XYZ file of N, CA and C in Angstrom:
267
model
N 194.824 139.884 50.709
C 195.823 139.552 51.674
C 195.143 138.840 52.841
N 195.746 138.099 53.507
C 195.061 136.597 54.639
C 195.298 137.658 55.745
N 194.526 137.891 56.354
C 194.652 138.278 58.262
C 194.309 137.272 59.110
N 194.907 137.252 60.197
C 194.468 136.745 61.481
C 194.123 137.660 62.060
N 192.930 137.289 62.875
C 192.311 138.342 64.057
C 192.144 137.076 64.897
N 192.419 137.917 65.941
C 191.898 136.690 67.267
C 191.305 137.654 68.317
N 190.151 137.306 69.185
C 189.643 137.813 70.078
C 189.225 137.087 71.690
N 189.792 138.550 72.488
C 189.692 137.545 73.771
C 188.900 138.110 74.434
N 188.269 137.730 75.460
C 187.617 138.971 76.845
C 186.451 137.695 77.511
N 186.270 138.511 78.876
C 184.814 137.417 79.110
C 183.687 137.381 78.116
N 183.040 136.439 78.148
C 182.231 135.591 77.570
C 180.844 136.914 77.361
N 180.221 137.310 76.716
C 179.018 138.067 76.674
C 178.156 137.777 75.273
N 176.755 138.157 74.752
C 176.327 138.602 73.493
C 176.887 139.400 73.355
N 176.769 139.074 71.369
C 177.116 140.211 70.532
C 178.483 140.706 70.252
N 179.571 139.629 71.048
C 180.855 139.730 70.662
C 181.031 139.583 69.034
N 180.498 138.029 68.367
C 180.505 137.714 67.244
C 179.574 138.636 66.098
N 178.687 139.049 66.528
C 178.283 140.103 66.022
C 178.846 140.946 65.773
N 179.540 141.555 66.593
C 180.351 142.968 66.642
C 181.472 143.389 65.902
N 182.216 142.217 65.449
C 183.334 141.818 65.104
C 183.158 141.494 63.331
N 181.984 140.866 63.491
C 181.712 140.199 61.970
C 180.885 141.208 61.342
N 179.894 142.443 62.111
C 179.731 143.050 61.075
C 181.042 144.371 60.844
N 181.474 144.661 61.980
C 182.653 145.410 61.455
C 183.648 144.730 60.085
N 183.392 143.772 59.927
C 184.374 143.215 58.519
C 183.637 143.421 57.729
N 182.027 142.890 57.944
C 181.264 143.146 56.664
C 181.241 144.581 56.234
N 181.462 145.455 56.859
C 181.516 147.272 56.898
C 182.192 147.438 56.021
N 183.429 146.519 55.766
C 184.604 147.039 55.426
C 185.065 145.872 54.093
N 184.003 145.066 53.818
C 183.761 144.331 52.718
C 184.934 143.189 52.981
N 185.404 142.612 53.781
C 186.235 141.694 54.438
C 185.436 140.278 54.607
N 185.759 139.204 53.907
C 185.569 138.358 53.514
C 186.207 137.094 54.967
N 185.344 136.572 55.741
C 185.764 135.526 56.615
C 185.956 134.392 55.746
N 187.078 133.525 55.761
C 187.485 132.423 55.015
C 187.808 131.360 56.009
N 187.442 131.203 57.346
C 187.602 130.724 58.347
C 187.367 131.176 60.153
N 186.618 130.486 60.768
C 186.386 130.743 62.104
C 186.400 129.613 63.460
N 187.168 129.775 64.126
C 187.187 129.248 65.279
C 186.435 129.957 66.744
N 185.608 129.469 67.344
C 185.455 129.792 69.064
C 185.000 129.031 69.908
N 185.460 129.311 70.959
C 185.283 128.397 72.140
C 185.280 129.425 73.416
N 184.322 128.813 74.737
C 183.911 129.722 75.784
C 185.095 128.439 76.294
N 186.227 129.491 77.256
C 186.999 128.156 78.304
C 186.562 128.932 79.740
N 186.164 128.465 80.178
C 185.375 128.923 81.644
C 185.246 130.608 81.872
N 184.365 130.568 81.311
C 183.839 132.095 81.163
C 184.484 132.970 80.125
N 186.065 132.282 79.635
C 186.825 133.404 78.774
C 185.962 133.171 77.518
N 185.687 133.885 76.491
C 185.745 134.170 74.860
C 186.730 134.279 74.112
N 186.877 132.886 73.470
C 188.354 133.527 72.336
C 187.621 132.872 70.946
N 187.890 133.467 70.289
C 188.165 133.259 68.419
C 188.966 133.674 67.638
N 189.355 132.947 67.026
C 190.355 132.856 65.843
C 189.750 133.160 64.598
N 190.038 134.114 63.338
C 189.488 134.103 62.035
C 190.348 133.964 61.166
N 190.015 133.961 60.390
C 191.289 133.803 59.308
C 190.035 134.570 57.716
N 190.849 135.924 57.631
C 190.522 136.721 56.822
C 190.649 137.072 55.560
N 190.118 136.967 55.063
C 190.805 137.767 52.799
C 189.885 139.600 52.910
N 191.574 140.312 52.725
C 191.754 141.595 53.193
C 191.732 142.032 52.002
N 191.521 141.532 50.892
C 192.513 142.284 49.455
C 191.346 142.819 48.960
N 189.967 142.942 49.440
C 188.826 143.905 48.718
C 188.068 144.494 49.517
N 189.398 144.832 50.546
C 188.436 145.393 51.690
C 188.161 147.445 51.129
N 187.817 147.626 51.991
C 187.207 149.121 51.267
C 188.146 150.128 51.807
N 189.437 150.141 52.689
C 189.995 151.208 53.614
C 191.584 150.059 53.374
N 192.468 150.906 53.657
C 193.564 150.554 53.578
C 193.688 149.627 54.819
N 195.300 148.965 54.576
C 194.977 147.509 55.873
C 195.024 148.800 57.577
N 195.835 149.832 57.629
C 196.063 150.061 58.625
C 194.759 150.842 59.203
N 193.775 151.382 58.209
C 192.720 152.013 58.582
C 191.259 150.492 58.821
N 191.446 149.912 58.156
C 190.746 148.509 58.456
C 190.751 148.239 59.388
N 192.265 147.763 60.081
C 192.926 147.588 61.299
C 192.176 148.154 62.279
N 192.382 149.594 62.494
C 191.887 150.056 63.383
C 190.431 150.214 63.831
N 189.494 149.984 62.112
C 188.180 149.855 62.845
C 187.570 148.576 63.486
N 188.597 147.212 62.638
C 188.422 146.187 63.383
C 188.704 146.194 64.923
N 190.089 146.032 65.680
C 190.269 146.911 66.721
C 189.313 147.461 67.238
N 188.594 148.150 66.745
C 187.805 149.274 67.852
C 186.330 148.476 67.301
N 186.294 147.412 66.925
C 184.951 146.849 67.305
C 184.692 146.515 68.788
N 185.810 145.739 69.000
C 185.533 144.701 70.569
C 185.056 145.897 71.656
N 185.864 146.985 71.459
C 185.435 148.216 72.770
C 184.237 148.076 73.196
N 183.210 148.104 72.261
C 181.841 148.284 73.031
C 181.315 146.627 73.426
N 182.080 146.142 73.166
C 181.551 144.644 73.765
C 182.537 144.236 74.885
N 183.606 144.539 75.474
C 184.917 144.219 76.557
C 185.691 143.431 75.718
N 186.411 143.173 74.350
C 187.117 142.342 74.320
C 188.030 142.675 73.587
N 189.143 142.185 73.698
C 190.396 142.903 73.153
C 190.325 142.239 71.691
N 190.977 142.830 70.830
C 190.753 142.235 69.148
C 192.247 142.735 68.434
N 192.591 141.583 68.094
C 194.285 141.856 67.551
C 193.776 141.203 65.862
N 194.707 142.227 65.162
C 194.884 142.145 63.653
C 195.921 141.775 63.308
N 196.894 140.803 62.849
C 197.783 140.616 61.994
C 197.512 139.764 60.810
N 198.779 140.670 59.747
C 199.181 139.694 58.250
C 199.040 138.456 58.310
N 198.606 137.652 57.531
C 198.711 136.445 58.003
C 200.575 136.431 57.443
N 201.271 136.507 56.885
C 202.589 136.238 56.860
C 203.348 136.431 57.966
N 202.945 137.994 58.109
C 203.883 138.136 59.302
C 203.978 136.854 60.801
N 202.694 136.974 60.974
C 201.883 135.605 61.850
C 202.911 134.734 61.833
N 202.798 134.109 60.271
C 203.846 132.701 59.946
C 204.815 132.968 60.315
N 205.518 134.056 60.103
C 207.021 134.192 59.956
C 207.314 134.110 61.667
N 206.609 135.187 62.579
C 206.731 134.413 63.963
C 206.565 133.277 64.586
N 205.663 132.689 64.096
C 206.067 131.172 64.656
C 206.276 130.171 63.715
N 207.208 130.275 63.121
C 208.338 129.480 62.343
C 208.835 128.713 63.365
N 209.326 127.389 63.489
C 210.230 126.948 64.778
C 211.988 126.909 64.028
């Protein structure tokens, strides 16, 4: 299954670290990555393949999620469908 994760917070090491080995933890496959520093902020975009991950999506979820904590940055998980289906115009 496709996820989006996107991550925001000020700019520090070890954000991308933090984030990417929590997927590798969880056998989560990156199939795409975006980031960019916009004046001090940190954001990235991923685009994920969930379907051999090792923990169900909502327990995945949450350890992805609770990567950013020890680095300051907030980390959101969605379906990639659901995603689509909200911004449909």
């Amino acid at each position: 299954m496709k996820t989006i994760i996107t991550v925001l917070g000020n700019d520090r090491p070890g954000i991308v670290s933090a984030v990417s080995t929590a997927l590798y933890n969880l056998n989560v496959n990156i199939l795409d990555i975006s980031q960019t520093i916009m004046d001090g902020y940190f954001t990235m975009t991923m685009l994920v393949d969930m379907e051999k991950a090792l923990k169900p999506f909502d327990e995945a979820k949450a350890a992805i999620v609770a990567s950013g904590e020890p680095v300051g940055v907030k980390v959101r998980v969605q379906r990639a469908a659901i995603f689509d289906a909200m911004h449909k115009l």
